[in-house]
Amino acid sequence: QVQLVESGGGLVQAGGSLRLSCAASGRTFSSYAMAWFRQAPGKEREFVAAISRSGSSTYYADSVKGRFTISRDNAKNTVYLQMNSLKPEDTAVYYCATRGDFSSSYYSLSRAAGMDYWGKGTLVTVSS
């Protein structure tokens, strides 16, 4: 059973930084791509960033490109999301997600409907 547990959310002022972590268990972490999504109140869940199995390929939503960085430590079974220059519109619950297969393309990782496993999320609140 794949389990994903996010941590690191909190309240931060606009312009500040946070680092989210997602600890994975239940399968060989290094064999699967990982992704971050977010959902703001009243909005649909949206793609934020994704990373390939080795970490050599990364993908970002246009809204976070240049501000957020996704990375992974396969020895620790953990994926990270470093968020800098945070804006009030980044306020959302952030979810870690992964697929049940070995797909690692942008198309396969950027659609919430295509993800098979989800964490419970961590809340990020950015005050203005």
mmCIF file with all atom_site columns, C-alpha atoms in Angstrom:
data_model
loop_
_atom_site.group_PDB
_atom_site.id
_atom_site.type_symbol
_atom_site.label_atom_id
_atom_site.label_alt_id
_atom_site.label_comp_id
_atom_site.label_asym_id
_atom_site.label_entity_id
_atom_site.label_seq_id
_atom_site.pdbx_PDB_ins_code
_atom_site.Cartn_x
_atom_site.Cartn_y
_atom_site.Cartn_z
_atom_site.occupancy
_atom_site.B_iso_or_equiv
_atom_site.pdbx_formal_charge
_atom_site.auth_seq_id
_atom_site.auth_comp_id
_atom_site.auth_asym_id
_atom_site.auth_atom_id
_atom_site.pdbx_PDB_model_num
ATOM 1   C CA . GLN A 1 1   ? 0.000   0.000  0.000   1.00 0.00 ? 1   GLN A CA 1
ATOM 2   C CA . VAL A 1 2   ? 1.517   3.272  -1.124  1.00 0.00 ? 2   VAL A CA 1
ATOM 3   C CA . GLN A 1 3   ? 1.438   5.978  1.508   1.00 0.00 ? 3   GLN A CA 1
ATOM 4   C CA . LEU A 1 4   ? 2.320   9.630  1.012   1.00 0.00 ? 4   LEU A CA 1
ATOM 5   C CA . VAL A 1 5   ? 2.649   12.016 3.943   1.00 0.00 ? 5   VAL A CA 1
ATOM 6   C CA . GLU A 1 6   ? 3.160   15.730 3.381   1.00 0.00 ? 6   GLU A CA 1
ATOM 7   C CA . SER A 1 7   ? 4.630   18.170 5.878   1.00 0.00 ? 7   SER A CA 1
ATOM 8   C CA . GLY A 1 8   ? 6.046   21.671 6.034   1.00 0.00 ? 8   GLY A CA 1
ATOM 9   C CA . GLY A 1 9   ? 2.995   23.801 5.416   1.00 0.00 ? 9   GLY A CA 1
ATOM 10  C CA . GLY A 1 10  ? 2.173   26.864 7.477   1.00 0.00 ? 10  GLY A CA 1
ATOM 11  C CA . LEU A 1 11  ? 1.534   30.579 7.529   1.00 0.00 ? 11  LEU A CA 1
ATOM 12  C CA . VAL A 1 12  ? 4.030   32.844 5.793   1.00 0.00 ? 12  VAL A CA 1
ATOM 13  C CA . GLN A 1 13  ? 4.061   36.454 4.667   1.00 0.00 ? 13  GLN A CA 1
ATOM 14  C CA . ALA A 1 14  ? 4.102   37.370 1.004   1.00 0.00 ? 14  ALA A CA 1
ATOM 15  C CA . GLY A 1 15  ? 7.645   37.197 -0.333  1.00 0.00 ? 15  GLY A CA 1
ATOM 16  C CA . GLY A 1 16  ? 8.606   34.497 2.126   1.00 0.00 ? 16  GLY A CA 1
ATOM 17  C CA . SER A 1 17  ? 9.621   30.884 1.621   1.00 0.00 ? 17  SER A CA 1
ATOM 18  C CA . LEU A 1 18  ? 8.507   27.428 2.684   1.00 0.00 ? 18  LEU A CA 1
ATOM 19  C CA . ARG A 1 19  ? 9.800   23.943 1.990   1.00 0.00 ? 19  ARG A CA 1
ATOM 20  C CA . LEU A 1 20  ? 7.293   21.129 1.713   1.00 0.00 ? 20  LEU A CA 1
ATOM 21  C CA . SER A 1 21  ? 8.257   17.489 2.124   1.00 0.00 ? 21  SER A CA 1
ATOM 22  C CA . CYS A 1 22  ? 6.475   14.314 1.099   1.00 0.00 ? 22  CYS A CA 1
ATOM 23  C CA . ALA A 1 23  ? 7.589   11.030 2.610   1.00 0.00 ? 23  ALA A CA 1
ATOM 24  C CA . ALA A 1 24  ? 6.651   7.970  0.589   1.00 0.00 ? 24  ALA A CA 1
ATOM 25  C CA . SER A 1 25  ? 6.417   4.331  1.583   1.00 0.00 ? 25  SER A CA 1
ATOM 26  C CA . GLY A 1 26  ? 4.986   1.062  0.322   1.00 0.00 ? 26  GLY A CA 1
ATOM 27  C CA . ARG A 1 27  ? 6.964   0.599  -2.876  1.00 0.00 ? 27  ARG A CA 1
ATOM 28  C CA . THR A 1 28  ? 10.329  1.310  -4.481  1.00 0.00 ? 28  THR A CA 1
ATOM 29  C CA . PHE A 1 29  ? 10.359  5.099  -4.388  1.00 0.00 ? 29  PHE A CA 1
ATOM 30  C CA . SER A 1 30  ? 13.109  5.564  -6.957  1.00 0.00 ? 30  SER A CA 1
ATOM 31  C CA . SER A 1 31  ? 11.097  3.729  -9.631  1.00 0.00 ? 31  SER A CA 1
ATOM 32  C CA . TYR A 1 32  ? 8.286   6.283  -9.850  1.00 0.00 ? 32  TYR A CA 1
ATOM 33  C CA . ALA A 1 33  ? 7.847   9.879  -10.826 1.00 0.00 ? 33  ALA A CA 1
ATOM 34  C CA . MET A 1 34  ? 6.315   12.234 -8.277  1.00 0.00 ? 34  MET A CA 1
ATOM 35  C CA . ALA A 1 35  ? 4.212   15.372 -8.448  1.00 0.00 ? 35  ALA A CA 1
ATOM 36  C CA . TRP A 1 36  ? 2.794   18.212 -6.395  1.00 0.00 ? 36  TRP A CA 1
ATOM 37  C CA . PHE A 1 37  ? -0.707  19.605 -6.860  1.00 0.00 ? 37  PHE A CA 1
ATOM 38  C CA . ARG A 1 38  ? -2.609  22.261 -4.964  1.00 0.00 ? 38  ARG A CA 1
ATOM 39  C CA . GLN A 1 39  ? -6.204  23.181 -4.344  1.00 0.00 ? 39  GLN A CA 1
ATOM 40  C CA . ALA A 1 40  ? -7.355  26.610 -3.260  1.00 0.00 ? 40  ALA A CA 1
ATOM 41  C CA . PRO A 1 41  ? -10.774 27.144 -1.642  1.00 0.00 ? 41  PRO A CA 1
ATOM 42  C CA . GLY A 1 42  ? -13.510 26.953 -4.236  1.00 0.00 ? 42  GLY A CA 1
ATOM 43  C CA . LYS A 1 43  ? -11.137 25.961 -7.020  1.00 0.00 ? 43  LYS A CA 1
ATOM 44  C CA . GLU A 1 44  ? -10.194 22.767 -8.777  1.00 0.00 ? 44  GLU A CA 1
ATOM 45  C CA . ARG A 1 45  ? -7.037  20.899 -7.912  1.00 0.00 ? 45  ARG A CA 1
ATOM 46  C CA . GLU A 1 46  ? -4.217  22.089 -10.145 1.00 0.00 ? 46  GLU A CA 1
ATOM 47  C CA . PHE A 1 47  ? -0.796  20.873 -11.142 1.00 0.00 ? 47  PHE A CA 1
ATOM 48  C CA . VAL A 1 48  ? 2.207   22.578 -9.537  1.00 0.00 ? 48  VAL A CA 1
ATOM 49  C CA . ALA A 1 49  ? 5.336   20.550 -10.326 1.00 0.00 ? 49  ALA A CA 1
ATOM 50  C CA . ALA A 1 50  ? 6.591   17.069 -11.137 1.00 0.00 ? 50  ALA A CA 1
ATOM 51  C CA . ILE A 1 51  ? 9.872   15.209 -11.167 1.00 0.00 ? 51  ILE A CA 1
ATOM 52  C CA . SER A 1 52  ? 11.079  12.090 -12.937 1.00 0.00 ? 52  SER A CA 1
ATOM 53  C CA . ARG A 1 53  ? 12.332  8.974  -11.192 1.00 0.00 ? 53  ARG A CA 1
ATOM 54  C CA . SER A 1 54  ? 15.962  10.011 -11.197 1.00 0.00 ? 54  SER A CA 1
ATOM 55  C CA . GLY A 1 55  ? 15.259  13.706 -10.768 1.00 0.00 ? 55  GLY A CA 1
ATOM 56  C CA . SER A 1 56  ? 16.838  14.550 -14.112 1.00 0.00 ? 56  SER A CA 1
ATOM 57  C CA . SER A 1 57  ? 13.576  15.956 -15.515 1.00 0.00 ? 57  SER A CA 1
ATOM 58  C CA . THR A 1 58  ? 11.321  18.473 -13.822 1.00 0.00 ? 58  THR A CA 1
ATOM 59  C CA . TYR A 1 59  ? 8.110   20.187 -14.915 1.00 0.00 ? 59  TYR A CA 1
ATOM 60  C CA . TYR A 1 60  ? 6.371   23.269 -13.566 1.00 0.00 ? 60  TYR A CA 1
ATOM 61  C CA . ALA A 1 61  ? 3.124   25.115 -13.930 1.00 0.00 ? 61  ALA A CA 1
ATOM 62  C CA . ASP A 1 62  ? 3.640   28.530 -15.492 1.00 0.00 ? 62  ASP A CA 1
ATOM 63  C CA . SER A 1 63  ? 2.309   30.185 -12.342 1.00 0.00 ? 63  SER A CA 1
ATOM 64  C CA . VAL A 1 64  ? 5.181   28.861 -10.212 1.00 0.00 ? 64  VAL A CA 1
ATOM 65  C CA . LYS A 1 65  ? 8.026   28.648 -12.723 1.00 0.00 ? 65  LYS A CA 1
ATOM 66  C CA . GLY A 1 66  ? 11.103  30.476 -11.439 1.00 0.00 ? 66  GLY A CA 1
ATOM 67  C CA . ARG A 1 67  ? 9.780   30.566 -7.859  1.00 0.00 ? 67  ARG A CA 1
ATOM 68  C CA . PHE A 1 68  ? 9.269   26.898 -6.924  1.00 0.00 ? 68  PHE A CA 1
ATOM 69  C CA . THR A 1 69  ? 11.747  24.033 -7.165  1.00 0.00 ? 69  THR A CA 1
ATOM 70  C CA . ILE A 1 70  ? 10.895  20.348 -6.969  1.00 0.00 ? 70  ILE A CA 1
ATOM 71  C CA . SER A 1 71  ? 13.553  17.857 -5.928  1.00 0.00 ? 71  SER A CA 1
ATOM 72  C CA . ARG A 1 72  ? 13.824  14.370 -4.527  1.00 0.00 ? 72  ARG A CA 1
ATOM 73  C CA . ASP A 1 73  ? 16.106  12.296 -2.336  1.00 0.00 ? 73  ASP A CA 1
ATOM 74  C CA . ASN A 1 74  ? 15.704  8.664  -3.327  1.00 0.00 ? 74  ASN A CA 1
ATOM 75  C CA . ALA A 1 75  ? 17.793  7.516  -0.376  1.00 0.00 ? 75  ALA A CA 1
ATOM 76  C CA . LYS A 1 76  ? 15.250  9.130  1.961   1.00 0.00 ? 76  LYS A CA 1
ATOM 77  C CA . ASN A 1 77  ? 12.141  8.252  -0.085  1.00 0.00 ? 77  ASN A CA 1
ATOM 78  C CA . THR A 1 78  ? 11.200  11.906 -0.017  1.00 0.00 ? 78  THR A CA 1
ATOM 79  C CA . VAL A 1 79  ? 10.211  14.548 -2.540  1.00 0.00 ? 79  VAL A CA 1
ATOM 80  C CA . TYR A 1 80  ? 10.451  18.255 -1.769  1.00 0.00 ? 80  TYR A CA 1
ATOM 81  C CA . LEU A 1 81  ? 8.903   21.484 -2.976  1.00 0.00 ? 81  LEU A CA 1
ATOM 82  C CA . GLN A 1 82  ? 10.925  24.596 -2.235  1.00 0.00 ? 82  GLN A CA 1
ATOM 83  C CA . MET A 1 83  ? 8.661   27.612 -2.546  1.00 0.00 ? 83  MET A CA 1
ATOM 84  C CA . ASN A 1 84  ? 10.192  31.071 -2.732  1.00 0.00 ? 84  ASN A CA 1
ATOM 85  C CA . SER A 1 85  ? 8.732   34.519 -3.358  1.00 0.00 ? 85  SER A CA 1
ATOM 86  C CA . LEU A 1 86  ? 5.372   33.305 -2.174  1.00 0.00 ? 86  LEU A CA 1
ATOM 87  C CA . LYS A 1 87  ? 2.254   35.228 -3.148  1.00 0.00 ? 87  LYS A CA 1
ATOM 88  C CA . PRO A 1 88  ? -1.210  35.300 -1.558  1.00 0.00 ? 88  PRO A CA 1
ATOM 89  C CA . GLU A 1 89  ? -2.513  33.427 -4.599  1.00 0.00 ? 89  GLU A CA 1
ATOM 90  C CA . ASP A 1 90  ? -0.279  30.494 -3.654  1.00 0.00 ? 90  ASP A CA 1
ATOM 91  C CA . THR A 1 91  ? -2.536  29.877 -0.661  1.00 0.00 ? 91  THR A CA 1
ATOM 92  C CA . ALA A 1 92  ? -3.885  26.340 -0.971  1.00 0.00 ? 92  ALA A CA 1
ATOM 93  C CA . VAL A 1 93  ? -3.718  22.821 0.328   1.00 0.00 ? 93  VAL A CA 1
ATOM 94  C CA . TYR A 1 94  ? -0.700  21.198 -1.307  1.00 0.00 ? 94  TYR A CA 1
ATOM 95  C CA . TYR A 1 95  ? -0.844  17.520 -2.186  1.00 0.00 ? 95  TYR A CA 1
ATOM 96  C CA . CYS A 1 96  ? 1.839   15.037 -3.070  1.00 0.00 ? 96  CYS A CA 1
ATOM 97  C CA . ALA A 1 97  ? 0.804   12.499 -5.696  1.00 0.00 ? 97  ALA A CA 1
ATOM 98  C CA . THR A 1 98  ? 2.127   9.683  -7.834  1.00 0.00 ? 98  THR A CA 1
ATOM 99  C CA . ARG A 1 99  ? 0.995   7.260  -10.484 1.00 0.00 ? 99  ARG A CA 1
ATOM 100 C CA . GLY A 1 100 ? 0.691   3.496  -10.284 1.00 0.00 ? 100 GLY A CA 1
ATOM 101 C CA . ASP A 1 101 ? 2.739   3.024  -13.454 1.00 0.00 ? 101 ASP A CA 1
ATOM 102 C CA . PHE A 1 102 ? 6.126   4.164  -14.668 1.00 0.00 ? 102 PHE A CA 1
ATOM 103 C CA . SER A 1 103 ? 4.904   7.097  -16.746 1.00 0.00 ? 103 SER A CA 1
ATOM 104 C CA . SER A 1 104 ? 7.046   10.175 -16.393 1.00 0.00 ? 104 SER A CA 1
ATOM 105 C CA . SER A 1 105 ? 5.959   12.507 -19.160 1.00 0.00 ? 105 SER A CA 1
ATOM 106 C CA . TYR A 1 106 ? 4.611   15.981 -18.524 1.00 0.00 ? 106 TYR A CA 1
ATOM 107 C CA . TYR A 1 107 ? 1.240   14.898 -19.936 1.00 0.00 ? 107 TYR A CA 1
ATOM 108 C CA . SER A 1 108 ? 0.912   11.949 -17.576 1.00 0.00 ? 108 SER A CA 1
ATOM 109 C CA . LEU A 1 109 ? 2.101   13.793 -14.474 1.00 0.00 ? 109 LEU A CA 1
ATOM 110 C CA . SER A 1 110 ? 0.255   17.091 -14.859 1.00 0.00 ? 110 SER A CA 1
ATOM 111 C CA . ARG A 1 111 ? -3.292  15.759 -14.740 1.00 0.00 ? 111 ARG A CA 1
ATOM 112 C CA . ALA A 1 112 ? -4.879  15.110 -11.359 1.00 0.00 ? 112 ALA A CA 1
ATOM 113 C CA . ALA A 1 113 ? -7.162  12.483 -12.858 1.00 0.00 ? 113 ALA A CA 1
ATOM 114 C CA . GLY A 1 114 ? -4.139  10.461 -13.876 1.00 0.00 ? 114 GLY A CA 1
ATOM 115 C CA . MET A 1 115 ? -2.656  10.178 -10.388 1.00 0.00 ? 115 MET A CA 1
ATOM 116 C CA . ASP A 1 116 ? -3.350  7.007  -8.439  1.00 0.00 ? 116 ASP A CA 1
ATOM 117 C CA . TYR A 1 117 ? -2.046  7.847  -4.970  1.00 0.00 ? 117 TYR A CA 1
ATOM 118 C CA . TRP A 1 118 ? -2.461  11.003 -2.928  1.00 0.00 ? 118 TRP A CA 1
ATOM 119 C CA . GLY A 1 119 ? -1.358  12.310 0.402   1.00 0.00 ? 119 GLY A CA 1
ATOM 120 C CA . LYS A 1 120 ? -3.758  14.078 2.735   1.00 0.00 ? 120 LYS A CA 1
ATOM 121 C CA . GLY A 1 121 ? -2.254  17.468 1.994   1.00 0.00 ? 121 GLY A CA 1
ATOM 122 C CA . THR A 1 122 ? -0.612  20.282 3.895   1.00 0.00 ? 122 THR A CA 1
ATOM 123 C CA . LEU A 1 123 ? -2.037  23.796 4.139   1.00 0.00 ? 123 LEU A CA 1
ATOM 124 C CA . VAL A 1 124 ? -0.006  26.763 2.937   1.00 0.00 ? 124 VAL A CA 1
ATOM 125 C CA . THR A 1 125 ? -1.335  30.205 3.777   1.00 0.00 ? 125 THR A CA 1
ATOM 126 C CA . VAL A 1 126 ? 0.359   33.306 2.386   1.00 0.00 ? 126 VAL A CA 1
ATOM 127 C CA . SER A 1 127 ? -0.664  36.583 3.968   1.00 0.00 ? 127 SER A CA 1
ATOM 128 C CA . SER A 1 128 ? -0.443  39.906 2.150   1.00 0.00 ? 128 SER A CA 1
#
